[in-house]
C-alpha atoms as one frame of an Amber mdcrd trajectory, in Angstrom:
protein
   0.000   0.000   0.000   2.759   2.352   0.901   4.634   1.463  -2.261   1.512
   2.090  -4.302   1.074   5.493  -2.690   4.656   6.439  -3.431   4.282   5.354
  -7.029   1.076   7.380  -7.315   2.813  10.446  -5.973   5.671   9.964  -8.401
   3.279   9.589 -11.301   1.418  12.729 -10.273   4.659  14.648 -10.020   5.751
  13.439 -13.429   2.409  14.376 -14.917   2.609  17.770 -13.219   6.086  18.382
 -14.553   4.995  17.295 -18.015   1.961  19.533 -17.873   4.031  22.426 -16.568
   6.589  22.047 -19.332   3.727  22.009 -21.811   2.621  25.514 -20.773   4.228
  28.540 -22.458   3.590  32.167 -21.509   4.597  34.762 -24.105   4.957  38.309
 -22.636   3.781  41.475 -24.340   6.036  42.789 -27.183   7.303  39.267 -27.785
   6.422  36.351 -30.053   7.145  32.636 -29.683   8.805  30.597 -32.402   7.610
  27.013 -31.958   9.786  24.113 -33.063   8.760  20.438 -32.760  11.579  17.933
 -32.805  13.871  20.679 -34.033  11.690  21.776 -36.943   9.923  25.124 -37.060
   6.154  24.793 -36.797   4.547  28.146 -36.126   4.695  31.548 -34.463   2.601
  32.218 -31.367   1.477  35.601 -30.084   1.657  36.977 -26.512  -0.445  35.048
 -23.967  -0.807  31.530 -22.478  -0.202  28.590 -24.791  -0.151  24.790 -24.379
   2.407  22.841 -26.337   3.447  19.230 -26.512   6.012  18.854 -23.742   9.495
  17.456 -24.176   9.437  17.444 -27.978   8.444  21.114 -28.358  10.786  24.051
 -28.022   9.662  27.703 -27.992  12.096  30.582 -28.679  10.870  33.937 -27.426
  11.791  36.883 -29.625  11.618  40.453 -28.263  10.013  42.859 -30.752  10.668
  45.985 -28.667  13.345  48.468 -29.643  16.725  47.578 -28.179  19.589  50.050
 -27.578  23.195  48.942 -28.045  26.372  50.863 -27.346  29.322  49.650 -29.398
  32.826  49.738 -28.005  35.308  52.313 -29.274  36.765  51.685 -32.705  39.982
  52.948 -34.315  39.440  54.198 -37.876  41.834  55.690 -40.463  40.699  58.665
 -42.536  41.535  59.289 -46.187  44.493  61.498 -45.226  45.884  58.744 -42.954
  44.767  60.312 -39.682  43.703  57.910 -36.946  40.558  58.672 -34.965  38.742
  56.827 -32.181  34.971  56.588 -32.704  32.255  55.201 -30.465  28.820  54.263
 -31.827  25.420  53.621 -30.364  22.353  52.336 -32.195  18.761  51.302 -31.672
  17.218  48.352 -33.498  14.120  46.176 -33.411  13.292  42.766 -34.858  11.215
  42.929 -38.020  11.245  39.248 -39.021  11.349  36.796 -36.107  11.894  33.804
 -38.416  15.040  35.289 -40.048  16.234  36.572 -36.691  15.906  33.115 -35.074
  16.559  30.535 -37.760  18.444  32.143 -40.646  21.253  33.692 -38.559  23.192
  32.228 -35.705  23.595  35.675 -34.112  21.800  38.477 -35.929  22.801  41.144
 -33.393  26.496  40.295 -33.633  26.282  40.284 -37.442  24.590  43.704 -37.377
  27.325  45.106 -35.137  30.064  43.748 -37.402  28.405  45.277 -40.449  28.105
  48.616 -38.647  31.806  48.644 -37.859  32.786  47.605 -41.391  30.653  50.287
 -43.046  31.933  52.900 -40.602  35.510  52.128 -41.640  34.523  52.364 -45.306
  32.781  55.734 -44.876  35.571  57.304 -42.800  38.143  56.022 -45.294  36.659
  58.289 -47.982  36.781  61.456 -45.841  39.536  63.787 -44.705  40.114  64.353
 -41.008  38.456  67.783 -40.996  35.387  66.345 -42.735  35.247  63.498 -40.209
  35.443  65.829 -37.220  32.795  68.162 -38.629  30.628  65.626 -40.469  28.821
  63.689 -37.737  25.413  64.107 -39.344  26.745  63.068 -42.731  28.337  59.931
 -41.294  25.166  59.001 -39.404  23.054  59.364 -42.541  25.497  57.306 -44.629
  25.571  54.517 -42.026  21.789  54.407 -41.858  21.552  54.041 -45.640  24.174
  51.303 -45.778  22.769  49.283 -42.883  19.181  49.641 -44.090  19.920  47.550
 -47.169  21.793  44.825 -45.260  20.190  44.259 -41.873  16.933  43.085 -43.440
  18.703  39.762 -44.072  19.188  39.479 -40.308  15.510  40.123 -39.593  16.199
  43.443 -37.862  15.964  47.144 -38.655  18.317  49.833 -37.361  16.017  52.618
 -36.224  18.733  55.040 -35.216  22.500  55.099 -35.323  24.541  57.806 -33.713
  28.220  58.652 -33.370  28.763  59.430 -29.705  32.381  60.584 -29.845  35.046
  61.247 -32.468  38.425  61.706 -30.857  41.743  61.993 -32.721  44.702  60.120
 -31.284  46.968  62.110 -28.904  49.561  62.607 -31.641  46.988  63.926 -34.103
  45.450  66.113 -31.396  48.831  67.654 -30.563  49.476  68.390 -34.231  46.026
  69.958 -34.556  46.633  72.132 -31.499  49.897  73.406 -32.977  48.158  74.168
 -36.253  45.337  75.971 -34.449  47.812  78.069 -32.451  49.750  78.930 -35.612
  46.531  79.931 -37.352  45.509  82.119 -34.439  48.901  83.828 -34.350  48.781
  84.422 -38.103  45.281  85.866 -37.874  46.342  88.086 -34.964  49.334  89.346
 -36.973  47.110  90.044 -39.956  44.640  91.874 -37.746  47.417  94.024 -36.249
  48.811  94.821 -39.689  45.376  95.735 -40.960  44.811  97.933 -37.915  48.103
  99.739 -38.446  47.390 100.174 -42.148  43.968 101.564 -41.340  45.449 103.947
 -38.791  48.014 105.201 -41.316  45.295 105.563 -43.921  43.107 107.612 -41.566
  46.048 109.777 -40.464  47.089 110.432 -44.067  43.521 111.229 -45.031  43.196
 113.664 -42.126  46.425 115.442 -43.153  45.348 115.570 -46.789  41.940 116.907
 -45.778  43.648 119.600 -43.675  45.922 120.576 -46.573  42.987 120.704 -48.953
  40.959 122.784 -46.512  43.885 125.194 -46.036  44.419 125.488 -49.786  40.727
 126.065 -50.357  40.697 128.736 -47.652  43.737 130.478 -49.181  42.194 130.306
 -52.642  38.960 131.695 -51.295  40.841 134.561 -49.606  42.672 135.336 -52.848
  39.420 135.278 -54.785  37.798 137.604 -52.249  40.769 140.024 -52.389  40.708
 139.955 -56.203  36.980 140.528 -56.201  37.414 143.482 -53.805  40.191 145.012
 -55.931  38.145 144.531 -59.097  35.179 146.119 -57.378  37.332 149.075 -56.260
  38.733 149.586 -59.762  35.257 149.312 -61.258  33.916 151.942 -58.906  36.916
 154.223 -59.567  36.372 153.907 -63.319  32.716 154.664 -62.905  33.569 157.806
 -60.911  36.229 158.903 -63.436  33.819 158.418 -66.309  31.447 160.842 -64.644
  33.900 163.752 -63.948  34.255 166.692 -66.450  37.304 168.408 -67.985  37.563
 171.044 -65.229  38.302 168.324 -62.662  41.032 166.875 -64.855  42.502 170.335
 -65.444  42.585 170.953 -61.716  44.340 167.672 -61.288  46.887 168.683 -63.932
  47.530 172.019 -62.178  48.139 170.204 -58.902  50.499 167.822 -60.644  52.451
 170.701 -62.305  52.628 172.518 -58.977  54.300 169.478 -57.444  56.691 169.298
 -60.376  57.507 172.985 -60.114  58.470 172.562 -56.487  61.008 169.935 -57.377
  64.683 170.968 -57.958  64.641 169.580 -61.498  65.473 172.057 -64.299  63.800
 169.978 -66.971  60.213 168.728 -66.994  59.281 165.867 -69.290  55.620 165.635
 -70.203  53.729 163.678 -72.897  52.991 165.416 -76.242  49.311 165.398 -75.422
  50.018 167.641 -72.405  51.639 170.449 -74.488  48.289 171.732 -75.713  46.985
 171.708 -72.207  49.823 173.995 -71.103  48.798 176.525 -73.740  45.436 176.776
 -72.155  46.912 177.528 -68.733  47.302 181.301 -69.167  47.852 181.885 -65.517
  50.152 178.892 -64.866  53.100 181.064 -63.770  51.025 183.056 -61.340  49.429
 179.923 -59.964  52.693 178.122 -59.601  54.405 181.226 -58.100  57.780 180.284
 -59.498  60.104 181.249 -62.338  60.314 177.703 -63.523  57.484 178.178 -65.926
  59.999 179.851 -68.201  62.166 176.800 -68.141  62.161 174.713 -71.262  59.712
 171.886 -71.462  60.734 168.939 -73.482  58.016 166.932 -75.059  58.086 163.193
 -74.468  58.278 161.357 -77.729  55.710 158.656 -78.273
């Protein structure tokens, strides 16, 4: 009786284990790939499922997006500069059958392809383009991986370059070049500043010279205009006087001549007739010099 009871318990336990192994629970965002005796049978959706125990195997495949951070990778640019790049990407399974049965390790294959294409892309770019072309590299990687990862049953939703760091030797060379560029730009800026200062100083001096010359010319013009105006007014006044005024002027002139110690008076021919009209010249002059000879001035 006791032996029978023990056997019954053992049988119940075996049946329980068999029944338990025949139950499969598929969580949300996953699917189950059912294989019977090693051969794929069907795909089951999330929930509780009963399968034939022992001979049935169920692989659960996660359909949610999965982030992966790749380790740092050394890459050589087109101009033989070495840079260290780290990548991160997000992927999700698009074909559970390919992901499970057609590739031994789809994720590892995807990572290897990402690294290989990254080397190929960087190898066509110069160092400056690599350091400043993160967006371009990301876009190129996405295009390349999009046409390949479908064979692995996955899709790369996003790929991003986290860091691009030149090697210490390259970084030191870049720093020297940057410092040299800054010094050259500073020297150019100083030279331009000095040239500008000289230009402004020269312009100021030239402007002062021009202003002085213009002022002198204006003063000369004003003086000439004043002299011309004076002469014009004098001519206008002379044109209005009569012969008596001119005769009086001649008498005054002859009086001054008569007072001089000269024995000979030289007058123009046109003045001889005028002397004939001066009947009282001797009395007016009050001197004996009127009897002195007067020599006409030849034309």
